[in-house]
Tab-separated table of C-alpha atoms and ligand atoms in Angstrom:
chain	number	residue	atom	x	y	z
A	1	MET	CA	-19.363	-11.585	13.862
A	2	LYS	CA	-15.802	-11.994	15.054
A	3	ILE	CA	-12.797	-10.911	13.060
A	4	GLY	CA	-10.727	-13.941	12.159
A	5	ASP	CA	-7.078	-14.301	13.136
A	6	ALA	CA	-6.158	-14.240	9.462
A	7	ALA	CA	-7.667	-10.775	9.075
A	8	ILE	CA	-5.745	-9.484	12.102
A	9	GLU	CA	-2.540	-11.025	10.813
A	10	LEU	CA	-3.098	-9.418	7.439
A	11	ALA	CA	-3.656	-6.039	9.072
A	12	GLU	CA	-0.494	-6.383	11.152
A	13	ARG	CA	1.490	-7.316	8.085
A	14	ARG	CA	0.192	-4.211	6.358
A	15	VAL	CA	1.316	-2.005	9.255
A	16	GLU	CA	4.808	-3.431	8.924
A	17	ALA	CA	4.691	-2.889	5.176
A	18	GLU	CA	3.678	0.744	5.684
A	19	ARG	CA	6.760	1.230	7.825
A	20	ASP	CA	9.011	-0.278	5.163
A	21	ALA	CA	7.280	1.857	2.573
A	22	GLY	CA	8.352	4.984	4.432
A	23	VAL	CA	11.969	4.022	3.858
A	24	ALA	CA	11.265	3.227	0.219
A	25	ARG	CA	9.564	6.598	-0.181
A	26	ILE	CA	12.615	8.454	1.123
A	27	ARG	CA	14.889	6.394	-1.102
A	28	ALA	CA	12.756	7.191	-4.146
A	29	LYS	CA	12.850	10.870	-3.250
A	30	LEU	CA	16.623	10.805	-2.955
A	31	ALA	CA	16.804	9.051	-6.294
A	32	GLY	CA	14.682	11.791	-7.823
A	33	THR	CA	11.890	9.426	-8.701
A	34	SER	CA	8.482	11.012	-8.834
A	35	GLY	CA	5.703	8.861	-7.532
A	36	ARG	CA	5.909	5.417	-6.083
A	37	LEU	CA	7.366	2.613	-8.105
A	38	VAL	CA	6.705	-0.043	-5.524
A	39	CYS	CA	3.665	-0.531	-3.366
A	40	ASP	CA	3.706	-1.015	0.404
A	41	CYS	CA	3.224	-4.716	-0.191
A	42	GLY	CA	6.287	-4.919	-2.409
A	43	ASN	CA	4.406	-5.225	-5.667
A	44	PRO	CA	5.540	-2.877	-8.389
A	45	ILE	CA	3.033	-0.184	-9.311
A	46	GLY	CA	2.525	-0.452	-13.024
A	47	GLU	CA	3.546	2.416	-15.245
A	48	LEU	CA	0.069	2.651	-16.725
A	49	ARG	CA	-1.443	2.840	-13.260
A	50	ARG	CA	1.005	5.554	-12.228
A	51	ARG	CA	0.203	7.502	-15.371
A	52	ALA	CA	-3.517	7.191	-14.784
A	53	MET	CA	-3.202	7.975	-11.051
A	54	PRO	CA	0.013	9.940	-10.479
A	55	ASN	CA	-0.651	10.293	-6.764
A	56	THR	CA	-1.393	6.672	-6.081
A	57	ASP	CA	0.863	4.861	-3.675
A	58	THR	CA	-0.727	1.458	-3.903
A	59	CYS	CA	-0.778	-1.310	-6.433
A	60	ILE	CA	-4.096	-2.437	-7.810
A	61	ASP	CA	-4.223	-5.348	-5.343
A	62	CYS	CA	-3.825	-3.100	-2.308
A	63	ALA	CA	-6.214	-0.510	-3.700
A	64	THR	CA	-8.793	-3.250	-3.945
A	65	PHE	CA	-7.897	-4.483	-0.469
A	66	LEU	CA	-8.252	-0.998	1.030
A	67	GLU	CA	-11.542	-0.456	-0.751
A	68	ARG	CA	-12.899	-3.465	1.071
A	69	GLN	CA	-11.884	-2.304	4.545
A	70	PRO	CA	-14.853	-1.156	6.611
A	71	ASN	CA	-12.700	1.427	8.423
A	72	ARG	CA	-10.138	2.901	6.118
A	73	ARG	CA	-7.189	4.304	7.983
A	74	ARG	CA	-4.551	5.942	5.850
A	75	ALA	CA	-1.424	7.401	7.370
B	1	ZN	ZN1	0.270	-3.460	-3.002
Protein backbone atom coordinates (compact mmCIF):
# COMPACT_ATOMS: atom_id res chain seq x y z
CA MET A 1 0.00 0.00 0.00
CA LYS A 2 1.37 3.35 -1.08
CA ILE A 3 1.36 6.41 1.12
CA GLY A 4 -0.84 9.06 -0.43
CA ASP A 5 0.44 12.53 -1.32
CA ALA A 6 -1.91 13.98 1.27
CA ALA A 7 -0.21 12.01 4.02
CA ILE A 8 3.23 13.20 2.89
CA GLU A 9 2.01 16.77 2.70
CA LEU A 10 0.57 16.49 6.19
CA ALA A 11 3.87 15.14 7.50
CA GLU A 12 5.82 17.95 5.86
CA ARG A 13 3.48 20.51 7.32
CA ARG A 14 4.04 19.01 10.74
CA VAL A 15 7.82 19.29 10.35
CA GLU A 16 7.42 22.98 9.59
CA ALA A 17 5.10 23.36 12.57
CA GLU A 18 7.67 21.70 14.84
CA ARG A 19 10.20 24.29 13.75
CA ASP A 20 7.82 27.14 14.52
CA ALA A 21 7.03 25.51 17.83
CA GLY A 22 10.68 25.75 18.82
CA VAL A 23 10.44 29.52 18.56
CA ALA A 24 7.18 29.53 20.49
CA ARG A 25 8.77 27.39 23.19
CA ILE A 26 11.62 29.85 23.67
CA ARG A 27 9.18 32.75 23.74
CA ALA A 28 7.08 31.02 26.39
CA LYS A 29 10.20 30.37 28.44
CA LEU A 30 11.22 34.01 28.23
CA ALA A 31 7.72 34.99 29.26
CA GLY A 32 7.99 32.71 32.28
CA THR A 33 5.16 30.51 31.14
CA SER A 34 5.36 26.96 32.34
CA GLY A 35 4.21 24.40 29.85
CA ARG A 36 2.98 24.94 26.36
CA LEU A 37 0.00 27.13 25.74
CA VAL A 38 -0.10 26.52 22.03
CA CYS A 39 0.41 23.30 20.15
CA ASP A 40 2.76 22.84 17.20
CA CYS A 41 -0.25 23.06 14.93
CA GLY A 42 -1.26 26.43 16.35
CA ASN A 43 -4.20 25.15 18.35
CA PRO A 44 -4.29 26.29 21.94
CA ILE A 45 -3.71 23.55 24.50
CA GLY A 46 -6.63 23.68 26.86
CA GLU A 47 -6.05 24.55 30.48
CA LEU A 48 -7.72 21.36 31.63
CA ARG A 49 -5.48 19.31 29.36
CA ARG A 50 -2.38 21.09 30.64
CA ARG A 51 -3.48 20.48 34.21
CA ALA A 52 -4.11 16.82 33.53
CA MET A 53 -0.88 16.42 31.53
CA PRO A 54 1.57 19.14 32.60
CA ASN A 55 4.28 17.85 30.28
CA THR A 56 2.17 17.62 27.18
CA ASP A 57 3.17 19.74 24.24
CA THR A 58 0.37 18.78 21.91
CA CYS A 59 -3.28 19.58 21.65
CA ILE A 60 -5.76 16.75 21.75
CA ASP A 61 -5.99 16.71 17.93
CA CYS A 62 -2.25 16.26 17.47
CA ALA A 63 -2.04 13.73 20.28
CA THR A 64 -4.63 11.70 18.44
CA PHE A 65 -2.80 12.24 15.16
CA LEU A 66 0.52 11.09 16.64
CA GLU A 67 -1.12 8.07 18.23
CA ARG A 68 -2.15 6.96 14.78
CA GLN A 69 1.31 7.22 13.23
CA PRO A 70 2.87 3.81 12.60
CA ASN A 71 6.37 5.21 13.25
CA ARG A 72 6.31 7.82 15.94
CA ARG A 73 9.23 10.17 15.70
CA ARG A 74 9.41 12.81 18.39
CA ALA A 75 12.17 15.38 18.44
ZN1 LIG B 1 -2.06 20.42 17.74
